[in-house]
Short mmCIF file of N, CA and C in Angstrom, two decimals:
data_model
loop_
_atom_site.label_atom_id
_atom_site.label_comp_id
_atom_site.label_asym_id
_atom_site.label_seq_id
_atom_site.Cartn_x
_atom_site.Cartn_y
_atom_site.Cartn_z
N MET A 1355 -102.53 7.43 18.38
CA MET A 1355 -102.32 9.15 19.47
C MET A 1355 -103.17 9.72 18.40
N SER A 1356 -103.77 10.21 19.15
CA SER A 1356 -104.92 11.19 18.86
C SER A 1356 -104.90 12.47 18.68
N THR A 1357 -103.66 12.78 19.85
CA THR A 1357 -102.49 14.41 19.24
C THR A 1357 -101.43 14.10 19.32
N PRO A 1358 -101.19 15.13 18.47
CA PRO A 1358 -100.06 15.53 17.48
C PRO A 1358 -99.03 15.43 18.83
N ARG A 1359 -97.79 14.53 19.01
CA ARG A 1359 -96.63 14.29 19.70
C ARG A 1359 -95.58 14.03 18.84
N VAL A 1360 -94.21 14.20 19.51
CA VAL A 1360 -93.15 13.81 19.47
C VAL A 1360 -92.95 12.78 19.81
N VAL A 1361 -92.40 11.60 18.60
CA VAL A 1361 -91.90 10.61 19.42
C VAL A 1361 -90.53 9.74 18.53
N VAL A 1362 -90.15 9.75 20.03
CA VAL A 1362 -88.67 9.38 19.83
C VAL A 1362 -88.31 8.01 19.40
N VAL A 1363 -87.78 7.68 18.11
CA VAL A 1363 -87.38 6.32 18.39
C VAL A 1363 -86.17 5.62 18.28
N MET A 1364 -85.82 5.42 19.68
CA MET A 1364 -84.27 5.39 20.50
C MET A 1364 -83.92 3.31 20.76
N GLY A 1365 -82.71 3.61 20.96
CA GLY A 1365 -82.44 1.82 21.30
C GLY A 1365 -81.07 2.35 20.83
N VAL A 1366 -80.31 1.40 21.39
CA VAL A 1366 -78.82 1.05 21.05
C VAL A 1366 -78.09 0.44 19.14
N ALA A 1367 -77.47 1.12 18.75
CA ALA A 1367 -76.76 1.38 17.72
C ALA A 1367 -77.14 0.35 17.22
N GLY A 1368 -77.75 -0.17 15.86
CA GLY A 1368 -77.75 -1.63 14.87
C GLY A 1368 -79.40 -1.77 14.77
N THR A 1369 -79.99 -1.32 16.17
CA THR A 1369 -81.45 -1.34 16.52
C THR A 1369 -82.91 -0.88 14.96
N GLY A 1370 -81.61 0.03 13.89
CA GLY A 1370 -83.17 0.59 12.92
C GLY A 1370 -83.65 1.49 12.85
N LYS A 1371 -82.65 2.16 13.76
CA LYS A 1371 -83.52 4.28 14.20
C LYS A 1371 -83.85 4.73 12.99
N THR A 1372 -82.68 4.89 12.38
CA THR A 1372 -82.35 5.85 11.13
C THR A 1372 -83.33 4.62 9.31
N THR A 1373 -83.64 3.62 9.93
CA THR A 1373 -84.59 3.17 8.97
C THR A 1373 -85.74 3.05 9.28
N ILE A 1374 -86.33 2.51 10.17
CA ILE A 1374 -87.83 2.55 11.43
C ILE A 1374 -87.95 4.14 11.89
N GLY A 1375 -87.68 5.14 11.85
CA GLY A 1375 -87.67 6.21 12.30
C GLY A 1375 -88.92 7.20 10.43
N PRO A 1376 -87.84 6.91 9.82
CA PRO A 1376 -88.80 7.97 8.47
C PRO A 1376 -90.29 7.08 8.44
N LEU A 1377 -90.15 5.49 8.56
CA LEU A 1377 -91.29 4.88 8.09
C LEU A 1377 -92.39 5.12 9.03
N LEU A 1378 -91.69 5.08 10.25
CA LEU A 1378 -93.06 5.40 11.59
C LEU A 1378 -93.18 7.32 11.09
N ALA A 1379 -92.68 7.85 10.57
CA ALA A 1379 -92.87 9.48 10.61
C ALA A 1379 -93.69 9.74 8.81
N ALA A 1380 -93.80 8.72 8.21
CA ALA A 1380 -94.76 8.62 7.05
C ALA A 1380 -95.75 8.33 7.05
N ARG A 1381 -95.79 7.33 7.91
CA ARG A 1381 -97.05 6.32 8.36
C ARG A 1381 -97.86 7.11 9.03
N LEU A 1382 -97.70 7.82 10.42
CA LEU A 1382 -97.97 8.35 11.44
C LEU A 1382 -97.98 9.97 10.21
N GLY A 1383 -97.85 10.41 8.95
CA GLY A 1383 -97.48 11.75 8.17
C GLY A 1383 -97.04 13.00 9.37
N VAL A 1384 -96.54 12.87 9.40
CA VAL A 1384 -95.18 14.01 10.46
C VAL A 1384 -93.84 13.35 10.19
N PRO A 1385 -93.16 15.13 10.14
CA PRO A 1385 -91.96 15.15 9.40
C PRO A 1385 -90.99 13.98 10.47
N TYR A 1386 -90.09 13.27 9.90
CA TYR A 1386 -88.35 13.35 10.64
C TYR A 1386 -87.43 13.13 11.04
N ALA A 1387 -86.68 13.94 11.81
CA ALA A 1387 -85.37 14.65 12.05
C ALA A 1387 -84.12 12.77 12.36
N GLU A 1388 -83.43 13.23 11.24
CA GLU A 1388 -82.29 12.24 12.07
C GLU A 1388 -81.91 12.58 13.41
N GLY A 1389 -81.17 11.85 13.91
CA GLY A 1389 -80.93 12.27 14.87
C GLY A 1389 -79.15 12.21 15.79
N ASP A 1390 -78.41 11.36 14.52
CA ASP A 1390 -77.68 11.62 14.49
C ASP A 1390 -76.95 13.29 13.52
N ASP A 1391 -77.90 13.84 13.32
CA ASP A 1391 -77.48 14.82 12.27
C ASP A 1391 -77.79 16.16 13.50
N PHE A 1392 -77.77 15.75 14.59
CA PHE A 1392 -77.65 16.30 15.80
C PHE A 1392 -76.45 16.59 16.03
N HIS A 1393 -75.69 15.56 16.54
CA HIS A 1393 -74.19 15.91 17.11
C HIS A 1393 -73.58 16.57 16.44
N PRO A 1394 -72.68 17.31 17.29
CA PRO A 1394 -71.34 18.29 16.75
C PRO A 1394 -70.56 17.80 16.19
N PRO A 1395 -69.66 17.85 15.27
CA PRO A 1395 -68.48 17.11 14.78
C PRO A 1395 -67.41 16.55 15.61
N ALA A 1396 -67.13 17.32 16.79
CA ALA A 1396 -66.08 16.46 17.71
C ALA A 1396 -66.82 14.50 18.44
N ASN A 1397 -67.70 15.12 18.47
CA ASN A 1397 -68.90 13.62 18.56
C ASN A 1397 -68.65 12.72 17.29
N ILE A 1398 -69.24 13.25 16.61
CA ILE A 1398 -68.64 12.46 15.27
C ILE A 1398 -67.95 12.01 15.22
N ALA A 1399 -66.57 13.03 15.56
CA ALA A 1399 -65.49 12.50 15.37
C ALA A 1399 -64.76 11.07 16.25
N LYS A 1400 -65.20 11.79 17.37
CA LYS A 1400 -64.79 10.61 18.75
C LYS A 1400 -65.39 9.05 18.37
N MET A 1401 -66.72 8.75 18.15
CA MET A 1401 -66.95 8.20 17.74
C MET A 1401 -66.44 6.92 16.51
N SER A 1402 -66.11 7.92 15.74
CA SER A 1402 -65.65 7.06 14.38
C SER A 1402 -64.32 6.56 14.64
N ALA A 1403 -63.45 6.95 15.35
CA ALA A 1403 -62.21 6.50 16.33
C ALA A 1403 -62.37 5.50 17.36
N GLY A 1404 -63.69 5.18 17.90
CA GLY A 1404 -64.39 3.98 18.59
C GLY A 1404 -64.09 3.96 19.74
N THR A 1405 -64.36 5.82 20.02
CA THR A 1405 -64.38 6.03 21.67
C THR A 1405 -65.48 6.06 21.75
N PRO A 1406 -65.94 5.57 23.33
CA PRO A 1406 -67.68 6.01 23.59
C PRO A 1406 -67.72 7.49 23.36
N LEU A 1407 -69.11 8.01 23.77
CA LEU A 1407 -69.27 8.93 24.28
C LEU A 1407 -69.29 9.08 25.76
N THR A 1408 -69.25 10.40 26.22
CA THR A 1408 -69.62 10.49 28.22
C THR A 1408 -70.62 11.32 28.34
N ASP A 1409 -71.09 11.94 29.03
CA ASP A 1409 -72.48 12.44 29.46
C ASP A 1409 -71.86 13.58 28.94
N ASP A 1410 -71.04 13.80 28.71
CA ASP A 1410 -70.75 15.56 28.10
C ASP A 1410 -71.10 15.78 26.99
N ASP A 1411 -70.23 14.71 26.22
CA ASP A 1411 -70.21 15.03 25.50
C ASP A 1411 -71.84 14.94 23.80
N ARG A 1412 -72.56 14.58 25.00
CA ARG A 1412 -73.87 13.93 24.68
C ARG A 1412 -74.91 15.71 25.09
N SER A 1413 -73.92 16.15 25.97
CA SER A 1413 -75.52 17.31 26.22
C SER A 1413 -75.45 18.39 25.58
N PRO A 1414 -74.70 18.66 24.42
CA PRO A 1414 -75.34 19.24 23.31
C PRO A 1414 -75.83 19.11 22.39
N TRP A 1415 -75.55 17.86 22.36
CA TRP A 1415 -76.64 16.89 21.43
C TRP A 1415 -77.74 16.75 21.78
N LEU A 1416 -78.20 16.42 23.24
CA LEU A 1416 -79.37 15.86 23.64
C LEU A 1416 -80.66 16.99 23.57
N ASP A 1417 -79.48 18.58 23.88
CA ASP A 1417 -80.01 19.90 24.24
C ASP A 1417 -80.72 19.65 22.35
N ALA A 1418 -79.86 19.52 21.19
CA ALA A 1418 -80.69 20.03 20.00
C ALA A 1418 -81.57 19.32 19.59
N ILE A 1419 -82.06 18.13 20.25
CA ILE A 1419 -82.46 16.81 19.96
C ILE A 1419 -84.27 17.19 20.57
N GLY A 1420 -83.89 17.70 22.03
CA GLY A 1420 -84.50 18.54 22.50
C GLY A 1420 -85.34 19.75 22.00
N GLY A 1421 -84.72 20.64 21.82
CA GLY A 1421 -85.05 21.85 20.34
C GLY A 1421 -86.42 21.43 19.60
N TRP A 1422 -85.35 20.84 19.17
CA TRP A 1422 -86.29 19.73 17.36
C TRP A 1422 -87.50 19.77 18.25
N ALA A 1423 -87.78 18.72 18.81
CA ALA A 1423 -89.03 18.32 19.39
C ALA A 1423 -90.04 19.29 20.37
N HIS A 1424 -88.95 20.33 20.50
CA HIS A 1424 -89.87 21.54 21.47
C HIS A 1424 -90.85 21.88 20.87
N ALA A 1425 -89.54 22.30 19.25
CA ALA A 1425 -90.60 23.06 17.94
C ALA A 1425 -91.36 22.10 17.18
N ARG A 1426 -92.05 21.29 17.78
CA ARG A 1426 -92.75 20.13 16.59
C ARG A 1426 -93.82 19.39 17.85
N ALA A 1427 -93.49 20.27 19.19
CA ALA A 1427 -94.55 19.40 19.99
C ALA A 1427 -95.80 19.76 19.86
N GLU A 1428 -96.65 20.74 19.15
CA GLU A 1428 -97.14 21.08 18.72
C GLU A 1428 -98.25 20.39 17.63
N LEU A 1429 -97.15 20.31 16.31
CA LEU A 1429 -97.78 19.62 15.68
C LEU A 1429 -96.68 17.92 14.40
N GLY A 1430 -96.56 17.58 15.89
CA GLY A 1430 -96.38 15.58 15.91
C GLY A 1430 -94.84 16.16 15.35
N GLY A 1431 -94.07 14.83 15.19
CA GLY A 1431 -93.21 14.36 14.58
C GLY A 1431 -92.26 13.22 15.04
N VAL A 1432 -90.90 12.58 14.55
CA VAL A 1432 -90.52 11.15 14.87
C VAL A 1432 -89.09 12.16 14.79
N VAL A 1433 -88.06 11.90 15.73
CA VAL A 1433 -86.54 11.81 16.22
C VAL A 1433 -85.92 10.52 16.31
N SER A 1434 -84.90 10.37 15.57
CA SER A 1434 -83.88 9.34 16.09
C SER A 1434 -82.93 9.61 17.36
N SER A 1435 -82.71 8.98 18.30
CA SER A 1435 -81.92 9.30 18.89
C SER A 1435 -81.97 7.93 20.28
N SER A 1436 -80.78 7.57 20.51
CA SER A 1436 -80.25 6.54 21.32
C SER A 1436 -80.60 6.88 23.11
N ALA A 1437 -80.90 7.53 23.45
CA ALA A 1437 -81.64 8.10 24.13
C ALA A 1437 -81.19 6.97 25.46
N LEU A 1438 -80.56 6.19 25.68
CA LEU A 1438 -80.01 5.03 26.09
C LEU A 1438 -80.33 5.14 27.95
N LYS A 1439 -79.88 5.99 28.46
CA LYS A 1439 -80.33 6.20 29.89
C LYS A 1439 -81.44 7.12 29.97
N ARG A 1440 -82.05 6.72 30.96
CA ARG A 1440 -83.05 7.40 32.08
C ARG A 1440 -82.45 9.42 31.84
N ALA A 1441 -81.97 8.99 32.49
CA ALA A 1441 -81.30 10.22 32.79
C ALA A 1441 -80.90 11.28 31.39
N TYR A 1442 -81.22 11.34 30.03
CA TYR A 1442 -80.72 11.66 28.97
C TYR A 1442 -82.47 11.05 28.11
N ARG A 1443 -82.84 10.69 28.33
CA ARG A 1443 -84.98 10.51 28.20
C ARG A 1443 -85.12 11.82 29.33
N ASP A 1444 -85.49 12.05 30.06
CA ASP A 1444 -85.45 13.08 31.23
C ASP A 1444 -84.96 14.68 30.88
N ARG A 1445 -83.86 14.28 30.03
CA ARG A 1445 -83.36 15.50 29.49
C ARG A 1445 -84.41 16.83 28.81
N LEU A 1446 -84.41 15.40 27.69
CA LEU A 1446 -85.92 15.47 26.07
C LEU A 1446 -86.76 15.55 26.93
N ARG A 1447 -86.95 15.32 28.09
CA ARG A 1447 -88.71 14.95 28.19
C ARG A 1447 -88.80 16.78 28.69
N ALA A 1448 -87.74 17.51 29.75
CA ALA A 1448 -86.97 18.43 29.51
C ALA A 1448 -87.48 19.61 29.03
N ALA A 1449 -87.12 19.41 27.95
CA ALA A 1449 -87.47 20.55 26.26
C ALA A 1449 -88.60 19.84 26.07
N ALA A 1450 -89.71 18.94 26.23
CA ALA A 1450 -91.17 18.04 25.10
C ALA A 1450 -91.73 17.15 26.49
N PRO A 1451 -91.66 17.86 27.30
CA PRO A 1451 -92.72 17.08 27.90
C PRO A 1451 -93.59 15.24 27.69
N ASP A 1452 -94.35 15.94 26.51
CA ASP A 1452 -95.09 14.86 26.08
C ASP A 1452 -94.10 13.92 25.59
N LEU A 1453 -92.95 13.90 25.22
CA LEU A 1453 -92.40 12.66 23.92
C LEU A 1453 -92.89 11.70 24.48
N VAL A 1454 -93.29 11.46 23.28
CA VAL A 1454 -93.87 9.32 23.76
C VAL A 1454 -92.04 8.37 22.91
N PHE A 1455 -92.33 7.45 23.16
CA PHE A 1455 -90.66 7.31 23.23
C PHE A 1455 -91.10 4.88 22.79
N VAL A 1456 -90.20 5.41 21.05
CA VAL A 1456 -90.01 4.00 20.89
C VAL A 1456 -88.97 2.86 20.68
N HIS A 1457 -88.70 2.09 21.76
CA HIS A 1457 -87.84 1.55 22.15
C HIS A 1457 -87.59 0.72 22.03
N LEU A 1458 -87.03 0.49 20.53
CA LEU A 1458 -86.18 -0.75 19.12
C LEU A 1458 -85.15 -1.39 19.88
N THR A 1459 -86.13 -2.83 20.72
CA THR A 1459 -85.07 -4.08 21.11
C THR A 1459 -85.12 -5.03 20.40
N GLY A 1460 -83.92 -6.36 20.57
CA GLY A 1460 -83.95 -6.92 19.79
C GLY A 1460 -82.71 -8.02 20.15
N ASP A 1461 -82.39 -8.70 20.19
CA ASP A 1461 -81.06 -10.06 20.02
C ASP A 1461 -79.94 -9.48 19.82
N ARG A 1462 -79.25 -9.18 20.86
CA ARG A 1462 -77.79 -8.79 20.21
C ARG A 1462 -76.78 -9.42 19.04
N ARG A 1463 -77.13 -10.31 19.24
CA ARG A 1463 -76.70 -11.15 18.21
C ARG A 1463 -77.07 -11.11 16.84
N LEU A 1464 -77.95 -10.51 16.41
CA LEU A 1464 -79.30 -10.13 15.42
C LEU A 1464 -78.82 -8.60 15.21
N ILE A 1465 -78.16 -7.64 16.25
CA ILE A 1465 -78.32 -6.15 15.86
C ILE A 1465 -76.95 -6.54 15.61
N GLU A 1466 -75.71 -7.21 16.41
CA GLU A 1466 -74.59 -6.62 15.73
C GLU A 1466 -74.50 -7.00 14.58
N GLU A 1467 -75.22 -8.58 14.03
CA GLU A 1467 -75.07 -8.60 12.53
C GLU A 1467 -75.60 -7.37 11.23
N ARG A 1468 -76.65 -6.74 11.93
CA ARG A 1468 -76.76 -5.83 11.18
C ARG A 1468 -76.18 -4.43 10.82
N MET A 1469 -75.75 -3.78 12.44
CA MET A 1469 -74.31 -3.20 12.25
C MET A 1469 -73.18 -3.71 11.62
N GLY A 1470 -73.22 -4.83 10.92
CA GLY A 1470 -71.68 -5.19 10.56
C GLY A 1470 -72.08 -5.37 8.45
N HIS A 1471 -73.45 -4.71 8.16
CA HIS A 1471 -73.65 -4.98 7.02
C HIS A 1471 -73.90 -3.58 6.52
N ARG A 1472 -73.98 -2.64 7.57
CA ARG A 1472 -74.26 -0.71 7.26
C ARG A 1472 -73.16 -0.39 6.48
N GLN A 1473 -73.21 0.57 5.74
CA GLN A 1473 -72.25 1.30 5.34
C GLN A 1473 -71.84 2.74 5.55
N GLY A 1474 -71.42 3.33 4.96
CA GLY A 1474 -71.07 4.39 5.36
C GLY A 1474 -71.67 5.19 6.32
N HIS A 1475 -71.28 4.68 7.72
CA HIS A 1475 -71.98 4.82 9.03
C HIS A 1475 -71.19 4.89 10.11
N PHE A 1476 -71.03 5.51 10.94
CA PHE A 1476 -69.96 6.54 12.22
C PHE A 1476 -68.84 5.49 13.34
N MET A 1477 -70.69 4.73 13.18
CA MET A 1477 -70.70 3.72 14.73
C MET A 1477 -70.16 2.34 14.41
N PRO A 1478 -68.63 1.94 15.22
CA PRO A 1478 -68.63 0.98 14.74
C PRO A 1478 -69.24 0.20 15.50
N THR A 1479 -68.90 -0.90 15.00
CA THR A 1479 -69.86 -2.54 15.94
C THR A 1479 -68.44 -3.00 17.14
N ALA A 1480 -68.11 -1.97 17.26
CA ALA A 1480 -67.08 -2.24 18.62
C ALA A 1480 -67.87 -1.75 19.94
N LEU A 1481 -68.62 -0.55 19.68
CA LEU A 1481 -69.15 0.21 20.34
C LEU A 1481 -69.67 -0.34 21.42
N LEU A 1482 -70.94 -1.23 20.08
CA LEU A 1482 -71.82 -2.18 20.42
C LEU A 1482 -71.66 -2.36 21.68
N ASP A 1483 -70.56 -3.32 22.57
CA ASP A 1483 -70.54 -3.80 24.39
C ASP A 1483 -71.25 -2.69 24.61
N SER A 1484 -70.58 -1.36 24.86
CA SER A 1484 -70.50 0.08 25.44
C SER A 1484 -72.04 0.22 25.17
N GLN A 1485 -72.97 -0.14 23.93
CA GLN A 1485 -74.02 0.79 23.78
C GLN A 1485 -75.30 -0.69 25.35
N PHE A 1486 -74.94 -0.99 25.19
CA PHE A 1486 -75.71 -2.31 25.85
C PHE A 1486 -75.38 -2.10 27.46
N ALA A 1487 -74.08 -1.73 27.35
CA ALA A 1487 -73.77 -1.81 28.70
C ALA A 1487 -74.18 0.53 29.37
N THR A 1488 -74.75 0.58 28.38
CA THR A 1488 -74.77 2.33 29.30
C THR A 1488 -77.12 2.25 29.44
N LEU A 1489 -77.25 1.11 28.37
CA LEU A 1489 -79.07 1.40 27.74
C LEU A 1489 -79.43 1.30 29.36
N GLN A 1490 -81.02 1.84 29.69
CA GLN A 1490 -81.64 1.49 30.88
C GLN A 1490 -83.00 1.58 29.98
N PRO A 1491 -83.48 0.67 29.87
CA PRO A 1491 -85.14 0.85 29.74
C PRO A 1491 -85.52 1.45 30.10
N LEU A 1492 -86.98 1.66 29.62
CA LEU A 1492 -88.02 2.32 29.49
C LEU A 1492 -88.56 2.56 31.05
N GLU A 1493 -89.02 2.93 31.82
CA GLU A 1493 -89.74 2.88 33.44
C GLU A 1493 -90.81 2.73 33.04
N PRO A 1494 -91.40 2.17 33.94
CA PRO A 1494 -93.27 2.10 34.02
C PRO A 1494 -93.71 3.80 33.96
N ASP A 1495 -92.65 4.55 34.67
CA ASP A 1495 -93.18 6.05 34.80
C ASP A 1495 -93.36 6.53 33.67
N GLU A 1496 -92.78 5.83 32.35
CA GLU A 1496 -92.18 6.62 30.57
C GLU A 1496 -93.35 6.68 30.08
N THR A 1497 -93.65 7.06 29.77
CA THR A 1497 -94.71 6.77 28.20
C THR A 1497 -93.89 6.65 27.19
N GLY A 1498 -94.17 5.22 26.58
CA GLY A 1498 -93.49 4.70 25.88
C GLY A 1498 -93.65 3.07 25.11
N VAL A 1499 -93.43 2.72 24.26
CA VAL A 1499 -93.53 1.13 23.70
C VAL A 1499 -92.04 0.91 23.73
N GLU A 1500 -92.08 -0.90 24.04
CA GLU A 1500 -90.96 -1.53 23.53
C GLU A 1500 -91.48 -1.89 22.19
N VAL A 1501 -90.57 -2.37 21.45
CA VAL A 1501 -90.82 -2.57 20.11
C VAL A 1501 -89.65 -3.33 19.37
N ASP A 1502 -89.72 -5.32 19.42
CA ASP A 1502 -89.15 -6.22 18.98
C ASP A 1502 -88.72 -5.53 17.19
N VAL A 1503 -87.73 -5.92 16.97
CA VAL A 1503 -86.65 -5.59 15.37
C VAL A 1503 -86.29 -6.73 14.86
N SER A 1504 -87.26 -7.97 14.95
CA SER A 1504 -86.87 -9.25 14.21
C SER A 1504 -88.28 -8.98 12.85
N GLY A 1505 -87.70 -9.42 11.94
CA GLY A 1505 -88.75 -8.56 10.68
C GLY A 1505 -88.05 -8.14 8.97
N SER A 1506 -88.58 -7.80 8.96
CA SER A 1506 -88.91 -6.96 7.77
C SER A 1506 -89.22 -5.40 8.57
N PRO A 1507 -88.43 -4.38 7.62
CA PRO A 1507 -88.97 -2.89 8.36
C PRO A 1507 -89.99 -3.04 8.22
N GLU A 1508 -90.43 -3.22 7.45
CA GLU A 1508 -91.49 -2.78 7.34
C GLU A 1508 -92.99 -3.38 8.38
N GLU A 1509 -92.16 -4.66 9.17
CA GLU A 1509 -93.11 -5.61 9.79
C GLU A 1509 -92.92 -4.83 11.38
N ILE A 1510 -91.87 -4.27 11.41
CA ILE A 1510 -91.43 -3.11 12.64
C ILE A 1510 -91.93 -1.97 12.84
N THR A 1511 -92.15 -1.16 11.54
CA THR A 1511 -92.75 -0.58 11.35
C THR A 1511 -94.25 -0.34 12.16
N LEU A 1512 -94.46 -1.41 11.14
CA LEU A 1512 -95.99 -1.63 11.64
C LEU A 1512 -96.47 -1.70 13.30
N ARG A 1513 -95.46 -2.89 13.61
CA ARG A 1513 -95.40 -2.76 14.61
C ARG A 1513 -95.67 -2.01 16.25
N ALA A 1514 -94.41 -1.21 15.87
CA ALA A 1514 -94.26 0.16 16.23
C ALA A 1514 -96.01 0.95 16.40
N ALA A 1515 -96.37 1.00 15.06
CA ALA A 1515 -97.23 2.12 15.12
C ALA A 1515 -98.94 1.42 15.69
N GLU A 1516 -98.62 0.28 15.38
CA GLU A 1516 -100.25 -0.85 16.70
C GLU A 1516 -99.59 0.47 17.78
N ALA A 1517 -98.56 0.04 18.72
CA ALA A 1517 -98.31 0.32 19.93
C ALA A 1517 -98.77 1.11 19.96
N LEU A 1518 -98.35 2.83 19.00
CA LEU A 1518 -98.67 3.92 19.43
C LEU A 1518 -100.03 3.96 19.83
N LEU A 1519 -101.04 3.04 18.62
CA LEU A 1519 -101.78 3.45 19.07
C LEU A 1519 -102.23 3.10 19.77
N ALA A 1520 -102.12 1.72 20.48
CA ALA A 1520 -102.54 1.19 21.68
C ALA A 1520 -102.61 1.92 22.94
N LEU A 1521 -100.98 2.67 23.21
CA LEU A 1521 -100.44 3.88 24.21
C LEU A 1521 -101.79 4.62 24.21
N GLY A 1522 -101.98 5.13 22.69
CA GLY A 1522 -103.16 6.12 22.89
C GLY A 1522 -103.95 6.29 23.21
N ARG A 1523 -104.78 4.99 23.04
CA ARG A 1523 -105.54 4.25 23.13
C ARG A 1523 -105.98 4.38 25.52
N SER A 1524 -105.04 4.10 25.56
CA SER A 1524 -104.83 3.76 27.07
C SER A 1524 -105.05 5.03 27.87
N THR A 1525 -106.05 4.82 28.79
CA THR A 1525 -106.38 5.85 29.62
C THR A 1525 -105.97 5.89 30.89
N ALA A 1526 -104.88 4.52 31.71
CA ALA A 1526 -103.66 5.00 32.09
C ALA A 1526 -102.02 5.56 31.78
N ARG A 1527 -102.42 7.23 32.83
CA ARG A 1527 -101.47 7.53 32.02
C ARG A 1527 -100.25 7.28 33.05
N PRO A 1528 -99.51 8.06 32.60
CA PRO A 1528 -97.81 7.43 33.85
C PRO A 1528 -98.18 9.05 34.21
N ALA A 1529 -97.99 9.28 35.31
CA ALA A 1529 -97.03 9.83 36.55
C ALA A 1529 -96.36 10.83 35.68
N ARG A 1530 -96.55 12.68 35.97
CA ARG A 1530 -95.46 13.01 35.67
C ARG A 1530 -94.77 13.85 37.03
#
């Protein structure tokens, strides 16, 4: 990417947003913000209890992430956010129109296995089905790339960085 941009590392729970986000930010030389830190306490309590969030629950969270992205628009940054629905990504883009998405994707069994080995995270494996049911992959008019999550964190980060570089070189830009 030739100009500073804010990158949103997105995907269902367990794809590695919290692992890949900081690695990608370090590789790009920009700050990282953990999307989970933007959740209000009520959202964390709800997810910890195994209850999926509603769109209304997500609104203040998305607005907080969008505010961070807007503030970083000129300097660049990487933030994690599930950004599962097109409407959520549209809301983020309303705050920071030049966002670029890195959609971490992979085999459901691999993702579930990784979730099962996480410690200290509020998102239970039981909510993975609701995550996949909610997921709307990037559409052709959304600026972003899909990156497979198989392999080591370093391999995934390298694939993401290379995909972003290739995207930055592309002369075809999605209409806005």
